[in-house]
C-alpha positions as MATLAB code, in Angstrom:
seq = 'QVLEFRMDGLPDGGSVWLISDTTERKRVEERLQHFQRLESLGQLTGEVAHDVNNILSTVKTILPLVAIRRTDPKAHQSAIGRIEDAIDLGSSFTQRLLAFARKQKLEPKMIELNDLVAGVSELISLSLGKRIALDICLLPQATYVKIDPLQLESTLLNLCINSAYAIKDEGKVTISLVRLDDSAVNVIVEDNGSGMNATVLKRAIEPFYSTRRNGNGSGLGLSIVYGFMKQSGGDMQLYSTDGVGTKVVLTLKLSKG';
ca = [
    -116.610   22.600   -8.728;
    -113.024   22.612   -7.883;
    -110.694   25.515   -7.771;
    -107.203   25.675   -6.972;
    -105.547   28.580   -5.268;
    -101.459   29.754   -5.597;
    -100.256   32.928   -4.042;
     -96.714   34.420   -5.253;
     -95.132   37.049   -3.262;
     -94.200   40.264   -4.787;
     -90.946   42.357   -3.820;
     -92.303   44.948   -2.004;
     -94.053   42.492    0.298;
     -97.656   42.177   -1.517;
     -98.871   39.157   -3.265;
    -100.468   37.616   -6.542;
    -102.968   35.277   -6.544;
    -103.924   32.871   -9.186;
    -107.563   31.095   -8.851;
    -107.899   28.346  -11.658;
    -111.076   26.304  -12.271;
    -109.873   22.585  -12.355;
    -113.012   20.731  -12.548;
    -113.141   19.557  -16.207;
    -109.236   18.442  -15.335;
    -110.233   16.290  -12.395;
    -113.379   14.795  -14.247;
    -110.984   13.794  -17.028;
    -108.356   12.232  -14.361;
    -111.084   10.402  -12.886;
    -112.468    8.956  -15.973;
    -109.116    7.864  -16.878;
    -108.551    6.220  -13.662;
    -112.032    4.560  -14.160;
    -110.831    3.119  -17.652;
    -107.415    1.809  -16.338;
    -109.301    0.073  -13.378;
    -111.646   -1.355  -15.982;
    -108.651   -2.450  -18.215;
    -106.883   -3.746  -15.311;
    -109.504   -6.157  -14.662;
    -109.619   -7.346  -18.137;
    -106.027   -8.192  -17.768;
    -106.491   -9.828  -14.459;
    -109.331  -12.137  -16.444;
    -107.129  -13.002  -18.850;
    -104.101  -14.042  -16.516;
    -106.243  -16.137  -14.433;
    -107.758  -17.707  -17.420;
    -104.144  -18.497  -18.316;
    -102.963  -20.239  -15.227;
    -106.135  -21.886  -14.688;
    -105.644  -23.449  -18.578;
    -102.122  -24.545  -17.550;
    -103.384  -26.503  -14.374;
    -105.798  -28.270  -16.622;
    -103.750  -28.722  -19.369;
    -101.697  -30.674  -16.667;
    -104.495  -32.671  -15.253;
    -105.549  -33.476  -19.122;
    -101.848  -34.596  -20.037;
    -101.958  -36.979  -16.768;
    -105.339  -38.543  -17.373;
    -104.335  -40.999  -19.934;
    -101.637  -42.422  -17.446;
    -104.802  -43.099  -14.921;
    -106.301  -45.378  -17.725;
    -103.328  -47.037  -18.972;
    -101.638  -47.981  -15.554;
    -104.937  -49.354  -14.204;
    -103.019  -52.783  -14.074;
    -100.316  -51.284  -12.109;
    -101.610  -50.222   -8.764;
     -98.467  -48.425   -7.599;
     -97.889  -46.756  -11.132;
    -101.926  -46.129  -10.967;
    -101.845  -44.149   -7.727;
     -98.566  -41.990   -8.718;
    -100.858  -40.743  -11.753;
    -103.896  -39.980   -9.583;
    -101.553  -38.079   -6.935;
    -100.299  -35.934   -9.778;
    -103.638  -34.882  -10.469;
    -104.156  -34.228   -6.912;
    -101.145  -32.455   -6.974;
    -102.250  -30.136  -10.194;
    -105.643  -29.492   -7.736;
    -103.825  -28.525   -5.121;
    -101.844  -25.946   -7.074;
    -105.086  -24.662   -8.401;
    -106.769  -23.841   -5.221;
    -103.381  -22.474   -4.085;
    -103.461  -19.765   -7.198;
    -106.744  -19.050   -6.018;
    -105.556  -18.061   -2.793;
    -102.949  -16.242   -4.702;
    -105.406  -14.242   -6.011;
    -107.128  -13.634   -2.739;
    -103.781  -12.644   -1.324;
    -103.290  -10.050   -4.076;
    -106.549   -8.808   -3.491;
    -107.167   -8.946   -0.124;
    -103.825   -9.617    1.771;
    -105.111  -13.158    2.922;
    -102.704  -14.340    5.500;
    -100.517  -17.225    4.596;
     -99.953  -20.301    6.231;
     -96.388  -20.705    6.719;
     -94.802  -24.140    7.696;
     -91.620  -25.795    8.647;
     -90.805  -27.515    5.383;
     -87.349  -29.169    4.248;
     -86.553  -27.472    0.884;
     -85.195  -30.384   -1.167;
     -88.298  -32.369   -0.560;
     -90.373  -29.376   -1.896;
     -88.410  -28.967   -4.895;
     -88.220  -32.545   -5.603;
     -91.740  -33.113   -5.020;
     -92.955  -30.425   -7.366;
     -90.377  -31.445   -9.977;
     -92.228  -33.943  -11.838;
     -95.527  -31.902  -12.335;
     -93.355  -29.027  -13.327;
     -91.225  -31.259  -16.066;
     -94.983  -32.130  -17.438;
     -96.409  -28.773  -17.507;
     -93.021  -27.620  -19.742;
     -93.384  -30.250  -22.133;
     -90.925  -32.603  -24.184;
     -89.195  -29.589  -25.923;
     -87.583  -28.110  -22.451;
     -85.483  -30.318  -20.158;
     -85.761  -29.551  -16.361;
     -82.643  -29.705  -14.327;
     -82.948  -29.662  -10.608;
     -79.816  -29.123   -8.336;
     -80.737  -29.851   -4.863;
     -78.384  -29.315   -1.369;
     -76.484  -32.010    0.099;
     -77.661  -31.209    3.366;
     -81.079  -30.423    4.914;
     -82.740  -27.081    4.526;
     -85.491  -25.932    6.862;
     -87.351  -23.044    5.847;
     -90.842  -21.665    7.483;
     -92.848  -20.756    4.444;
     -96.393  -21.478    3.198;
     -95.738  -24.821    1.146;
     -98.635  -24.485   -1.593;
     -97.662  -21.126   -2.183;
     -94.101  -21.888   -2.829;
     -94.726  -24.696   -4.866;
     -97.227  -22.718   -7.107;
     -94.626  -19.781   -7.521;
     -91.943  -22.410   -8.961;
     -94.576  -23.701  -11.273;
     -95.650  -20.577  -12.437;
     -92.074  -19.284  -12.927;
     -90.994  -22.003  -14.962;
     -94.071  -21.720  -16.968;
     -92.844  -18.226  -17.564;
     -89.880  -19.476  -18.656;
     -91.035  -21.674  -20.973;
     -92.882  -18.840  -22.849;
     -89.602  -17.397  -23.137;
     -88.279  -20.349  -25.065;
     -89.121  -20.544  -28.777;
     -87.715  -23.861  -29.546;
     -85.772  -26.296  -27.596;
     -84.153  -25.148  -24.294;
     -83.599  -25.859  -20.372;
     -85.104  -24.352  -17.060;
     -82.925  -24.963  -13.865;
     -83.780  -24.952  -10.474;
     -80.892  -24.487   -8.325;
     -80.742  -24.299   -4.170;
     -77.699  -22.221   -2.790;
     -77.171  -21.661    0.643;
     -75.715  -18.344    1.269;
     -75.025  -18.791    5.072;
     -76.283  -19.907    8.279;
     -79.033  -17.298    8.093;
     -80.471  -17.751    4.180;
     -80.879  -19.648    1.172;
     -81.507  -19.045   -2.366;
     -84.037  -20.789   -4.606;
     -82.989  -19.664   -8.301;
     -85.201  -20.077  -11.494;
     -82.846  -19.731  -14.661;
     -83.920  -20.333  -18.241;
     -81.804  -19.620  -21.557;
     -84.788  -18.099  -22.969;
     -85.174  -14.907  -24.994;
     -84.645  -12.684  -21.887;
     -85.647   -9.246  -21.540;
     -83.914   -5.879  -22.289;
     -83.153   -3.089  -19.849;
     -86.669   -1.384  -20.378;
     -88.490   -4.467  -19.822;
     -86.512   -5.838  -16.830;
     -87.064   -2.350  -14.844;
     -90.735   -2.432  -15.448;
     -90.825   -6.338  -14.964;
     -92.272   -6.648  -11.534;
     -94.806   -3.796  -12.045;
     -98.652   -5.086  -11.799;
    -100.364   -5.726  -15.061;
     -97.207   -4.624  -16.863;
     -96.598   -7.429  -19.949;
     -94.918   -7.623  -23.038;
     -97.216  -10.637  -24.301;
     -99.359   -9.825  -27.256;
    -101.579  -12.622  -27.442;
    -103.945  -11.871  -24.324;
    -102.179  -14.780  -22.399;
    -100.762  -12.412  -19.463;
    -101.169   -9.376  -17.883;
     -97.800   -9.103  -15.939;
     -99.293  -10.156  -12.512;
     -97.211  -13.183  -11.833;
     -93.741  -11.597  -11.144;
     -95.585   -8.710   -8.746;
     -97.620  -11.833   -7.060;
     -94.244  -13.505   -6.558;
     -92.721  -10.460   -5.311;
     -95.454   -9.956   -3.047;
     -95.107  -13.692   -1.566;
     -91.608  -13.058   -0.911;
     -91.919  -10.042    1.011;
     -94.847  -11.466    3.136;
     -93.035  -14.253    3.694;
     -90.176  -12.297    5.091;
     -87.916  -12.931    1.938;
     -86.621  -11.263   -1.234;
     -86.567  -11.509   -4.944;
     -84.204  -10.328   -7.512;
     -84.640  -10.718  -11.211;
     -81.516  -10.678  -13.720;
     -82.067  -10.829  -17.164;
     -80.074  -10.638  -20.524;
     -81.847   -9.757  -24.240;
     -81.431  -12.786  -26.039;
     -79.754  -14.828  -23.279;
     -81.780  -15.706  -20.683;
     -83.380  -14.946  -17.046;
     -82.828  -15.613  -13.749;
     -84.894  -15.263  -10.874;
     -83.588  -15.412   -7.297;
     -85.899  -15.901   -4.412;
     -84.082  -15.450   -0.936;
     -85.456  -17.268    2.109;
     -84.682  -17.058    5.706;
     -83.386  -20.313    7.118;
     -84.971  -22.208    9.922;
     -84.057  -24.683   12.171;
     -85.726  -28.407   11.720;
];
């Protein structure tokens, strides 16, 4: 049994006590929290299935190239390398989920940012399909950051796939590197999709918040990206205009190569 006590003072120095039996209310609240947890687990399952399906679809797209390029050793090895990249991203996604659930330690390494973005761009382009163009804008100078490379590659892939869902017909996704000063660099993923209104934008990075009605997402994507950036000592900013497009800005600290 749960009782709540409240005391109000009187002008003559006395007091009035109010005792309320809130047992039933507490039980209702506990049941509601239980149902919310179950709903979140269901949404998480849908998100996992969706992202794994993206990776498997990429592998399925590349597999025919393995057979076609068998007579060309260099092209054959390139196709196999893309499949290996997709598998690595699948493994990275699993680690991201573990990091989300347990705050698993990341494995930051010194990387050259231009090389990483260029290296993952082909896989992203295949994942976007023919109707969406991918533009890459790199920096003229070598730019080093210390971050978990697989997690960053997975982040870029998922942000671009999110952009693809926001583009109904043909469109464009751009990944740009912009050096701010001697201490930071921005990685910008921008699209010309449907964008978000002010209400959706305000809640976009909340865990499990999603506007998709087909069961393909639970809104974990941006919250995981935000958490990854914060864990890595960086930041994430989100800008969007309804009917115009969305821009995600990842800010990373520069390191000496």
